[in-house]
Short mmCIF file of C-alpha atoms and ligand atoms in Angstrom, two decimals:
data_model
loop_
_atom_site.label_atom_id
_atom_site.label_comp_id
_atom_site.label_asym_id
_atom_site.label_seq_id
_atom_site.Cartn_x
_atom_site.Cartn_y
_atom_site.Cartn_z
CA MET A 183 89.56 85.37 118.16
CA ASN A 184 92.84 87.24 118.84
CA ASP A 185 92.42 90.57 120.35
CA GLN A 186 94.84 92.38 118.27
CA VAL A 187 93.72 94.04 115.08
CA LEU A 188 96.95 94.36 112.66
CA ILE A 189 98.03 97.44 110.92
CA PHE A 190 98.84 96.51 107.06
CA ASP A 191 100.03 100.25 105.50
CA THR A 192 100.06 100.47 102.25
CA THR A 193 100.92 104.36 101.79
CA LEU A 194 104.27 103.32 99.97
CA ARG A 195 102.18 100.91 97.18
CA ASP A 196 98.37 101.99 96.97
CA GLY A 197 99.20 105.75 98.06
CA GLU A 198 101.75 106.17 95.98
CA GLN A 199 99.11 105.11 93.37
CA CYS A 200 97.53 108.32 93.95
CA PRO A 201 98.14 110.45 90.92
CA GLY A 202 101.24 112.79 91.54
CA ALA A 203 102.18 111.32 94.45
CA SER A 204 105.00 109.04 93.10
CA MET A 205 108.36 108.95 95.38
CA ASN A 206 111.98 108.20 94.75
CA THR A 207 113.65 105.41 96.78
CA ARG A 208 115.36 107.51 99.28
CA GLU A 209 111.92 109.19 99.88
CA LYS A 210 110.30 105.74 100.45
CA LEU A 211 113.10 104.77 102.86
CA GLU A 212 112.21 107.84 104.51
CA VAL A 213 108.77 106.96 104.87
CA ALA A 214 109.36 103.40 105.59
CA ARG A 215 111.84 104.40 108.40
CA GLN A 216 108.81 106.29 109.95
CA LEU A 217 106.30 103.58 109.45
CA ALA A 218 108.92 101.55 111.93
CA ARG A 219 108.61 104.24 114.30
CA LEU A 220 105.05 103.88 114.21
CA LYS A 221 105.33 100.02 114.50
CA VAL A 222 103.07 99.45 111.95
CA ASP A 223 102.65 95.61 111.67
CA ILE A 224 103.40 95.10 107.79
CA ILE A 225 104.67 97.56 105.31
CA GLU A 226 103.26 97.09 101.83
CA ALA A 227 106.78 98.64 99.94
CA GLY A 228 105.65 98.54 96.53
CA PHE A 229 105.08 96.06 93.64
CA PRO A 230 107.72 95.33 92.16
CA ILE A 231 107.25 93.68 88.37
CA ALA A 232 105.65 97.87 87.84
CA SER A 233 109.62 98.84 87.25
CA ASP A 234 113.12 98.51 88.04
CA GLY A 235 112.37 101.72 90.50
CA ASP A 236 109.64 99.94 92.36
CA PHE A 237 112.11 96.54 92.44
CA GLU A 238 114.53 98.54 93.96
CA ALA A 239 112.67 100.62 96.37
CA VAL A 240 110.99 97.29 97.73
CA LYS A 241 114.64 95.63 98.17
CA ALA A 242 116.11 98.28 100.10
CA ILE A 243 113.34 98.80 102.83
CA ALA A 244 113.77 94.75 102.90
CA THR A 245 117.16 95.14 103.48
CA GLU A 246 117.06 98.35 105.93
CA ILE A 247 114.01 98.20 107.93
CA GLN A 248 113.81 96.10 110.83
CA GLY A 249 110.42 95.40 112.98
CA PRO A 250 107.37 95.31 110.62
CA CYS A 251 106.76 92.76 108.33
CA ILE A 252 107.50 93.69 104.74
CA ALA A 253 105.20 93.04 101.73
CA ALA A 254 105.18 93.22 98.38
CA LEU A 255 102.38 93.07 95.56
CA ALA A 256 102.21 90.43 92.71
CA ARG A 257 99.45 89.77 90.31
CA THR A 258 99.17 86.08 89.87
CA SER A 259 101.53 85.27 86.79
CA GLU A 260 104.75 83.50 87.68
CA LYS A 261 106.71 86.52 86.56
CA ASP A 262 104.99 88.56 89.37
CA ILE A 263 105.65 86.23 91.97
CA ILE A 264 109.48 85.58 91.46
CA ARG A 265 109.90 89.62 91.35
CA ALA A 266 108.05 89.82 94.57
CA GLY A 267 109.97 86.97 96.14
CA GLU A 268 113.11 88.57 94.91
CA ALA A 269 112.67 91.85 96.30
CA ILE A 270 111.61 90.83 99.49
CA ALA A 271 114.20 88.36 100.32
CA PRO A 272 116.57 89.99 102.30
CA ALA A 273 113.86 90.68 105.43
CA ALA A 274 113.64 88.90 108.12
CA LYS A 275 109.77 89.26 107.97
CA ARG A 276 108.55 88.99 104.68
CA ARG A 277 105.32 88.44 102.86
CA ILE A 278 104.22 87.82 99.05
CA HIS A 279 100.37 89.50 98.47
CA THR A 280 99.27 88.26 95.27
CA PHE A 281 95.61 89.31 93.90
CA SER A 282 93.11 88.66 91.65
CA SER A 283 89.53 89.60 91.09
CA GLY A 284 86.14 88.20 92.37
CA SER A 285 83.29 90.13 90.38
CA ASP A 286 81.96 88.82 87.15
CA ILE A 287 82.41 92.18 85.77
CA HIS A 288 86.46 92.03 86.34
CA LEU A 289 86.77 88.03 85.42
CA LYS A 290 85.09 88.82 82.01
CA THR A 291 85.86 92.42 80.85
CA MET A 292 89.20 93.07 82.30
CA LEU A 293 91.22 89.60 83.04
CA ASN A 294 89.15 87.96 80.40
CA VAL A 295 89.03 84.27 82.45
CA SER A 296 86.31 82.07 83.51
CA ARG A 297 85.82 81.58 87.40
CA ALA A 298 87.12 78.37 87.17
CA GLU A 299 90.20 79.53 85.41
CA ASN A 300 90.42 82.65 88.12
CA ILE A 301 90.76 79.71 90.80
CA LYS A 302 93.14 77.75 89.19
CA ARG A 303 95.69 80.41 88.31
CA SER A 304 94.98 81.98 92.34
CA VAL A 305 95.96 78.62 93.95
CA ALA A 306 99.11 78.13 91.94
CA ALA A 307 100.17 81.86 92.71
CA VAL A 308 99.63 80.98 96.21
CA GLN A 309 101.76 77.98 95.92
CA LEU A 310 104.52 79.60 93.83
CA ALA A 311 104.57 82.58 96.45
CA ARG A 312 104.90 79.82 99.56
CA LYS A 313 107.98 79.04 98.26
CA TYR A 314 109.39 82.31 99.00
CA THR A 315 107.82 82.88 102.64
CA THR A 316 105.56 81.13 104.45
CA ASP A 317 103.42 84.18 105.12
CA VAL A 318 101.44 84.48 101.79
CA GLU A 319 98.28 87.39 101.34
CA TYR A 320 95.64 86.75 98.60
CA SER A 321 93.27 89.28 97.78
CA ALA A 322 90.25 89.40 94.78
CA GLN A 323 89.74 92.83 93.62
CA ASP A 324 86.06 93.92 93.98
CA THR A 325 84.73 91.44 96.20
CA THR A 326 81.54 93.65 96.97
CA ARG A 327 80.37 93.68 93.53
CA SER A 328 80.90 89.64 93.57
CA ASP A 329 79.14 86.46 94.05
CA ARG A 330 79.10 85.70 97.69
CA ASP A 331 79.33 82.02 96.97
CA TYR A 332 81.97 82.39 94.54
CA LEU A 333 84.25 84.35 96.85
CA VAL A 334 83.90 81.14 99.60
CA GLU A 335 84.79 79.11 96.91
CA LEU A 336 87.65 81.04 96.07
CA TYR A 337 88.90 82.09 99.18
CA THR A 338 88.46 78.31 100.50
CA ALA A 339 90.66 77.04 97.68
CA VAL A 340 93.60 79.80 98.29
CA ALA A 341 93.63 79.32 101.89
CA GLU A 342 93.74 75.30 101.45
CA ALA A 343 97.15 76.22 98.94
CA GLY A 344 98.67 77.96 101.95
CA ALA A 345 97.41 81.72 101.80
CA THR A 346 97.57 82.70 105.68
CA THR A 347 95.84 86.20 105.18
CA LEU A 348 92.61 86.33 103.33
CA ASN A 349 92.31 90.13 102.05
CA ILE A 350 88.71 91.40 101.13
CA PRO A 351 89.19 94.70 99.17
CA ASP A 352 86.08 96.88 98.71
CA THR A 353 88.12 97.62 95.17
CA VAL A 354 85.49 100.41 94.10
CA GLY A 355 84.60 102.02 97.43
CA TYR A 356 80.93 100.64 96.69
CA ALA A 357 80.13 99.37 100.03
CA ILE A 358 78.05 100.76 103.04
CA PRO A 359 79.05 99.67 106.75
CA GLY A 360 76.23 97.38 107.48
CA GLU A 361 76.36 95.70 103.91
CA TYR A 362 80.24 95.26 104.11
CA SER A 363 80.08 93.75 107.86
CA ALA A 364 77.68 91.12 106.77
CA LEU A 365 80.29 89.95 104.06
CA ILE A 366 82.91 89.69 105.97
CA ALA A 367 80.76 88.06 108.99
CA PHE A 368 79.52 85.91 105.87
CA LEU A 369 82.72 84.74 104.61
CA VAL A 370 84.55 84.58 108.50
CA ALA A 371 81.05 81.84 108.82
CA ASN A 372 82.08 79.88 105.77
CA VAL A 373 85.62 79.76 104.62
CA LYS A 374 86.17 77.30 107.13
CA VAL A 375 90.11 76.91 107.24
CA THR A 376 91.52 77.57 110.24
CA GLY A 377 94.27 79.83 111.20
CA VAL A 378 93.87 82.58 108.71
CA ILE A 379 93.40 86.03 109.07
CA PHE A 380 90.70 88.25 107.58
CA SER A 381 91.70 91.51 106.37
CA VAL A 382 90.02 94.75 105.06
CA HIS A 383 90.95 97.05 102.01
CA CYS A 384 88.67 99.78 101.24
CA HIS A 385 88.34 102.98 98.95
CA ASP A 386 86.96 106.23 99.70
CA ASP A 387 84.77 106.66 96.56
CA LEU A 388 81.85 107.29 98.95
CA GLY A 389 83.46 108.40 101.97
CA MET A 390 83.00 104.90 103.88
CA ALA A 391 86.28 103.79 103.64
CA VAL A 392 87.33 104.26 107.75
CA ALA A 393 83.86 103.34 108.42
CA ASN A 394 83.30 100.35 106.64
CA SER A 395 86.88 98.92 108.05
CA LEU A 396 85.59 99.68 111.40
CA ALA A 397 82.10 97.57 110.72
CA ALA A 398 84.51 94.84 109.26
CA VAL A 399 86.63 94.74 112.41
CA GLN A 400 83.29 94.05 114.20
CA ALA A 401 82.64 91.17 112.23
CA GLY A 402 85.80 89.42 112.54
CA ALA A 403 88.60 91.46 110.58
CA ARG A 404 91.71 91.40 112.25
CA GLN A 405 93.58 93.34 109.44
CA ILE A 406 93.32 97.12 108.21
CA GLU A 407 95.08 97.93 105.23
CA CYS A 408 95.23 101.58 105.37
CA THR A 409 97.21 104.57 104.63
CA ILE A 410 98.65 107.42 106.31
CA ASN A 411 96.54 110.66 105.42
CA GLY A 412 94.15 108.35 103.57
CA LEU A 413 95.72 108.66 100.11
CA GLY A 414 95.23 105.80 97.56
CA GLU A 415 93.85 105.27 94.04
CA ARG A 416 91.03 107.87 93.24
CA ALA A 417 89.04 109.21 96.56
CA GLY A 418 92.15 107.21 98.51
CA ASN A 419 92.26 104.51 101.44
CA THR A 420 91.06 103.96 104.85
CA SER A 421 92.93 106.26 106.86
CA LEU A 422 95.50 104.84 109.20
CA GLU A 423 95.02 107.91 111.70
CA GLU A 424 91.39 107.62 112.05
CA VAL A 425 91.22 103.79 112.30
CA VAL A 426 93.94 103.69 114.72
CA MET A 427 92.47 106.52 116.86
CA ALA A 428 89.18 105.05 116.33
CA LEU A 429 89.84 101.95 118.01
CA LYS A 430 91.81 103.55 120.60
CA MET A 431 89.65 105.59 121.70
CA ARG A 432 86.39 103.26 121.78
CA PRO A 433 87.67 100.33 123.46
CA GLU A 434 84.00 99.29 124.53
CA ILE A 435 82.71 99.55 120.83
CA PHE A 436 85.26 97.25 119.58
CA GLY A 437 85.53 94.75 122.11
CA GLY A 438 88.87 96.05 123.88
CA LEU A 439 90.65 95.28 120.41
CA THR A 440 94.10 96.99 120.79
CA THR A 441 96.78 97.70 117.45
CA GLY A 442 100.39 97.97 118.18
CA ILE A 443 100.81 101.29 117.01
CA ASP A 444 102.59 104.04 118.90
CA THR A 445 100.22 106.84 118.51
CA ARG A 446 102.70 109.63 119.20
CA GLN A 447 104.57 108.99 115.95
CA ILE A 448 100.71 109.80 113.60
CA TYR A 449 101.43 112.95 113.52
CA PRO A 450 105.17 113.15 112.03
CA ALA A 451 104.30 110.55 109.66
CA SER A 452 101.14 112.54 108.23
CA ARG A 453 103.36 115.55 107.79
CA LEU A 454 106.32 113.53 106.20
CA VAL A 455 103.68 112.02 103.75
CA SER A 456 102.51 114.92 102.80
CA HIS A 457 105.51 116.89 102.21
CA LEU A 458 107.12 114.11 100.24
CA THR A 459 103.97 113.54 97.79
CA GLY A 460 103.29 117.06 97.92
CA MET A 461 99.51 115.93 98.91
CA VAL A 462 98.29 118.82 101.25
CA VAL A 463 96.10 117.56 104.18
CA GLN A 464 92.79 119.18 104.09
CA ARG A 465 92.83 121.66 107.38
CA ASN A 466 89.81 120.20 108.99
CA LYS A 467 91.02 116.61 108.63
CA ALA A 468 89.93 114.28 111.69
CA ILE A 469 93.47 113.60 113.78
CA VAL A 470 95.93 115.45 111.64
CA GLY A 471 94.31 118.12 109.96
CA ASP A 472 95.44 122.09 110.76
CA ASN A 473 91.90 122.56 112.82
CA ALA A 474 91.61 119.12 114.26
CA PHE A 475 92.41 120.65 117.91
CA ALA A 476 91.91 124.65 117.32
CA HIS A 477 88.85 125.80 119.24
CA GLU A 478 87.56 128.79 117.79
CA SER A 479 84.05 130.00 119.11
CA GLY A 480 84.19 131.90 122.59
CA ILE A 481 82.16 129.22 124.36
CA HIS A 482 84.38 126.64 123.26
CA GLN A 483 87.18 128.29 124.11
CA HIS A 484 85.96 129.00 127.86
CA GLY A 485 84.72 125.50 128.13
CA MET A 486 88.20 124.74 127.16
CA LEU A 487 89.94 126.45 129.62
CA LYS A 488 87.66 125.44 132.35
CA ASN A 489 88.27 121.88 131.54
CA ARG A 490 89.73 120.18 127.90
CA ALA A 491 87.13 117.28 128.44
CA ASN A 492 84.29 119.82 127.57
CA TYR A 493 85.50 119.87 123.87
CA GLU A 494 88.21 117.45 123.47
CA ILE A 495 87.82 113.80 123.04
CA MET A 496 91.84 112.70 122.75
CA CYS A 497 94.84 114.69 123.88
CA ALA A 498 96.88 116.52 120.94
CA GLU A 499 100.11 115.21 122.56
CA ASP A 500 98.70 111.57 122.16
CA VAL A 501 99.00 111.74 118.32
CA GLY A 502 102.31 113.41 118.25
CA ARG A 503 101.14 117.46 118.23
CA THR A 504 103.14 119.69 120.32
CA SER A 505 103.69 123.40 119.75
CA GLU A 506 106.06 124.22 122.57
CA LEU A 507 108.48 127.52 121.94
CA THR A 508 111.77 125.82 122.64
CA TRP A 509 113.86 127.03 119.72
CA GLY A 510 116.16 129.36 119.41
CA LYS A 511 119.34 130.37 117.80
CA HIS A 512 121.26 129.36 121.06
CA MET A 513 120.44 125.46 121.12
CA GLY A 514 123.41 123.47 119.80
CA ASN A 515 123.58 120.05 117.90
CA HIS A 516 122.67 117.94 121.25
CA ALA A 517 119.51 119.67 122.20
CA VAL A 518 118.46 119.72 118.40
CA ARG A 519 119.38 116.00 118.16
CA LYS A 520 116.97 115.42 121.05
CA LYS A 521 114.40 117.35 120.87
CA LEU A 522 114.23 116.16 117.10
CA GLU A 523 114.18 112.80 118.33
CA GLU A 524 111.38 113.58 120.88
CA MET A 525 109.43 114.69 117.32
CA GLY A 526 110.34 111.23 116.14
CA TYR A 527 113.15 112.07 113.62
CA LYS A 528 116.26 109.93 114.19
CA LEU A 529 119.00 111.69 111.73
CA SER A 530 122.69 111.39 110.88
CA ASP A 531 125.44 113.94 112.56
CA ASP A 532 125.57 115.60 109.42
CA GLU A 533 121.77 115.99 108.85
CA VAL A 534 121.49 117.21 112.33
CA ARG A 535 124.37 120.10 112.01
CA ARG A 536 122.51 121.11 108.83
CA ILE A 537 119.50 121.64 110.57
CA THR A 538 120.75 123.33 113.58
CA ASP A 539 122.21 126.31 111.06
CA GLN A 540 118.78 126.29 109.16
CA ILE A 541 117.31 126.66 112.55
CA LYS A 542 119.69 129.33 113.57
CA THR A 543 119.40 131.29 110.43
CA LEU A 544 115.58 131.04 110.71
CA ALA A 545 115.66 132.56 114.04
CA ASP A 546 117.69 135.48 113.49
CA LYS A 547 114.87 136.49 110.77
CA LYS A 548 112.04 135.51 112.89
CA LYS A 549 110.79 136.14 116.47
CA SER A 550 109.61 132.51 117.55
CA VAL A 551 110.22 128.89 115.79
CA TYR A 552 108.04 126.59 116.11
CA ASP A 553 107.76 122.85 115.80
CA GLU A 554 106.14 123.37 112.66
CA ASP A 555 108.77 125.37 111.17
CA VAL A 556 111.28 123.16 112.35
CA ARG A 557 109.34 120.02 110.71
CA ALA A 558 109.44 122.12 107.56
CA ILE A 559 113.01 122.35 107.54
CA VAL A 560 114.06 118.52 108.60
CA GLU A 561 110.93 117.28 105.90
CA GLY A 562 112.98 119.99 103.51
CA GLN A 563 115.97 117.46 104.11
CA PHE A 564 113.96 114.25 103.06
CA THR A 565 112.97 116.21 99.81
CA GLU A 566 116.42 116.45 98.77
CA VAL A 567 116.57 114.45 95.29
CA SER A 568 119.38 114.79 93.00
CA GLN A 569 119.93 118.87 92.70
CA VAL A 570 120.19 119.23 89.21
CA TRP A 571 119.58 122.61 89.27
CA LYS A 572 119.85 124.93 92.25
CA LEU A 573 118.39 128.45 92.77
CA ALA A 574 121.79 130.99 93.91
CA ASP A 575 120.09 134.07 93.87
CA LEU A 576 116.76 135.80 92.92
CA THR A 577 115.42 139.42 92.73
CA VAL A 578 111.81 139.88 91.83
CA VAL A 579 110.43 144.08 90.68
CA THR A 580 106.71 143.95 90.48
CA GLY A 581 104.62 146.91 88.86
CA LYS A 582 103.71 147.35 85.27
CA GLN A 583 106.12 145.08 84.18
CA PRO A 584 107.16 142.31 86.60
CA THR A 585 110.78 141.46 85.81
CA ALA A 586 112.87 138.26 87.44
CA THR A 587 116.41 138.03 87.60
CA VAL A 588 117.38 134.43 88.37
CA THR A 589 120.39 133.07 89.25
CA LEU A 590 121.07 128.83 89.03
CA VAL A 591 123.82 126.75 89.62
CA GLY A 592 123.34 123.77 87.07
CA VAL A 593 125.26 120.44 87.90
CA GLY A 594 128.16 119.90 85.61
CA LYS A 595 128.27 123.76 84.87
CA LYS A 596 131.14 125.67 85.52
CA GLU A 597 129.58 128.98 86.25
CA PRO A 598 126.17 130.09 87.77
CA VAL A 599 123.61 130.89 84.84
CA THR A 600 121.84 134.58 85.79
CA GLU A 601 119.08 135.40 83.43
CA THR A 602 116.40 138.32 83.46
CA GLY A 603 112.87 137.98 82.41
CA THR A 604 109.54 139.31 82.34
CA GLY A 605 105.95 137.97 82.67
CA ASP A 606 102.21 138.58 83.36
CA GLY A 607 103.05 138.72 87.39
CA PRO A 608 106.14 138.07 89.46
CA ILE A 609 106.11 134.45 89.89
CA ASP A 610 104.79 133.96 86.05
CA ALA A 611 108.41 136.17 85.20
CA MET A 612 110.09 134.07 87.74
CA LEU A 613 108.86 130.49 86.30
CA LYS A 614 109.50 131.92 82.48
CA THR A 615 113.22 132.63 83.81
CA VAL A 616 113.79 129.49 85.12
CA ASP A 617 112.39 127.34 82.16
CA HIS A 618 114.56 129.62 79.83
CA ILE A 619 117.97 128.85 81.91
CA THR A 620 117.17 125.30 82.38
CA GLY A 621 115.85 124.48 78.63
CA THR A 622 112.92 123.30 80.06
CA LYS A 623 108.92 123.57 79.77
CA GLY A 624 106.76 123.25 82.56
CA SER A 625 103.16 124.09 82.88
CA LEU A 626 101.99 124.75 86.22
CA VAL A 627 98.79 122.76 87.16
CA ASP A 628 98.23 123.31 90.61
CA TYR A 629 99.75 126.05 93.19
CA SER A 630 98.83 126.85 96.69
CA VAL A 631 100.65 128.55 99.26
CA GLY A 632 100.10 128.07 103.36
CA SER A 633 101.67 129.10 106.06
CA VAL A 634 103.54 126.54 108.14
CA THR A 635 102.98 128.67 111.61
CA LYS A 636 101.35 131.46 112.43
CA GLY A 637 102.06 135.26 112.63
CA LYS A 638 103.24 137.85 109.87
CA ASP A 639 107.10 136.25 110.17
CA ALA A 640 105.60 132.51 109.46
CA ILE A 641 107.56 130.66 107.20
CA GLY A 642 105.37 130.26 103.75
CA GLU A 643 105.14 126.62 102.27
CA VAL A 644 104.71 126.64 98.33
CA SER A 645 102.93 123.07 96.61
CA VAL A 646 102.94 122.97 93.14
CA ARG A 647 102.03 120.04 90.47
CA VAL A 648 104.06 120.87 87.26
CA GLU A 649 103.67 119.12 84.16
CA PHE A 650 106.66 118.03 82.43
CA ALA A 651 106.06 116.71 78.69
CA GLY A 652 102.58 114.79 79.78
CA ARG A 653 104.10 114.04 83.24
CA ILE A 654 102.54 115.33 86.39
CA VAL A 655 105.17 116.08 89.10
CA THR A 656 104.91 117.15 92.81
CA GLY A 657 107.39 120.07 94.44
CA LYS A 658 107.20 121.92 97.49
CA GLY A 659 109.47 125.02 98.65
CA THR A 660 109.74 126.63 102.00
CA SER A 661 110.86 130.32 102.70
CA THR A 662 109.73 133.25 104.56
CA ASP A 663 109.70 135.10 100.86
CA ILE A 664 106.83 133.82 98.91
CA ILE A 665 108.33 134.34 95.47
CA GLU A 666 111.75 132.37 96.67
CA ALA A 667 109.42 129.56 98.14
CA SER A 668 107.54 129.21 94.85
CA ALA A 669 111.34 129.28 93.04
CA LEU A 670 112.26 126.71 95.45
CA ALA A 671 108.80 124.73 94.59
CA TYR A 672 108.84 124.29 91.05
CA LEU A 673 112.81 123.60 90.92
CA ASN A 674 112.05 120.89 93.73
CA ALA A 675 109.34 119.36 90.77
CA LEU A 676 111.66 119.99 88.24
CA ASN A 677 115.03 118.32 89.57
CA ARG A 678 112.14 115.53 90.92
CA TYR A 679 111.52 114.94 87.06
CA LEU A 680 114.50 114.98 85.92
CA ASP A 681 115.72 112.55 88.35
CA GLU A 682 113.07 110.39 87.63
CA GLN A 683 113.80 110.37 83.93
CA SER A 684 117.47 109.50 84.91
CA ARG A 685 115.96 106.48 86.46
CA ARG A 686 113.30 105.78 84.01
CA SER A 687 113.09 101.92 83.33
CA PRO A 688 111.59 100.75 80.11
CA THR A 689 108.74 98.67 82.17
CA GLU A 690 105.47 100.48 82.45
CA LYS A 691 103.54 100.09 85.45
CA PRO A 692 100.79 97.54 84.56
CA VAL A 693 97.39 98.95 85.60
CA LEU A 694 95.48 97.30 88.57
O1 KIV B 219 92.02 98.21 95.83
C1 KIV B 219 92.21 97.10 95.45
O2 KIV B 219 91.33 96.11 95.09
C2 KIV B 219 93.81 96.79 95.76
C3 KIV B 219 94.16 95.60 95.89
C4 KIV B 219 95.66 95.10 95.07
C5 KIV B 219 94.30 94.81 97.16
O3 KIV B 219 94.58 97.59 96.08
ZN1 ZN B 220 93.14 99.44 96.65
#
């Protein structure tokens, strides 16, 4: 059995299925570039049959990204496989990932097929997929509630038909580690087709996704499907950063198995995905949360000063976290580019120039500029969607009758539009005025403020989830002024919504 665990990242597919986490093609490409820097083995880039937008995003990733294998998801139907095959065609290394179900509950009440018919369709799908690539993955959803002997029959048939990776999903996050590793061991022992790789894909409904994935590796799985920050359907998926660091930190437990991941790219990847999806990472999240390397109690701080190993099992630098004060208004483009590259960002000359200007402006406003401030600026560039509406000016007066005067520049409008409105509070006044100018009506579903760095002059980051005509869209905005950050976040959500509407294809996303 080989000694490498393949990392199959599905942030752009399963992760994107998380409500409100959808990304446009430019954003997906940005994530894919970061996943390539992270050196994941496989990027599941999307589900091409779901919409024209998904197809285009997979194709763009397959065209540009070098290094990782690019995978596309497909049900077992012919049209799904053809669309997936076309989308990944430009990639040097490409995979079709086709899936059906294994449990009787799915077969009877969702797919309405017999066990035998399911095997027939799955085999045909794999054979068709092999016409597009020799790298074919097969998954039967809900294996952890399936009859094991049926799974042996199903997986043996698809492996004999040419599937090279057999993925065993815990679709509903039902398994417990000992039970899941026993299932994997059973399938490894009984699906007697040589040369296939067993893979795991775990959901976190009971908070066991990472534990189950690692237990499966001990039982013989050699591919883990996971996402940045554990993003995914419902409670999410296995968190990439957690499984990778567990394998790295505890080689004695996992028999020296390694991954090819460049762990210094973990934190930049986490920040980027959080920023683009609007899914805030909980402060105490392992590896990438704000508190993961913070030591509060006096005893801990004392111990740390004597020897970091007293309270730290890994170095913050190993996962790409740094916090030196090296930014300032005297930096030139060259120094900014070098430092950004160290942080994992490869940007065009134009982007570096823009970021340098913004760093200088920020350095004029606040005493110290930290890596985190700069990350917020860089990620702000990636969030650029078509700027249908741009904030030109904002004045807010609080008191008995909060009033906002907002000036917006609209694409195709000759003159900026200025209006004044009132509301229950300063933010409400500002939002109502923006709605009035843009002629849209958004309802705030979620609103949170965080500070990007420490100190009274820290940059504030506002995340919003806004409902426009039944569609929930996320937005983020950063500024040293919280009301301005709120206006930027709201406009970011509105622009994303308008952008999405203008690209919308008539094909609806099939439900998995
Ligand atoms: O959770 C699941 O079963 C899936 C499959 C499509 C692999 O996402
Ligand atoms: Zn899944």
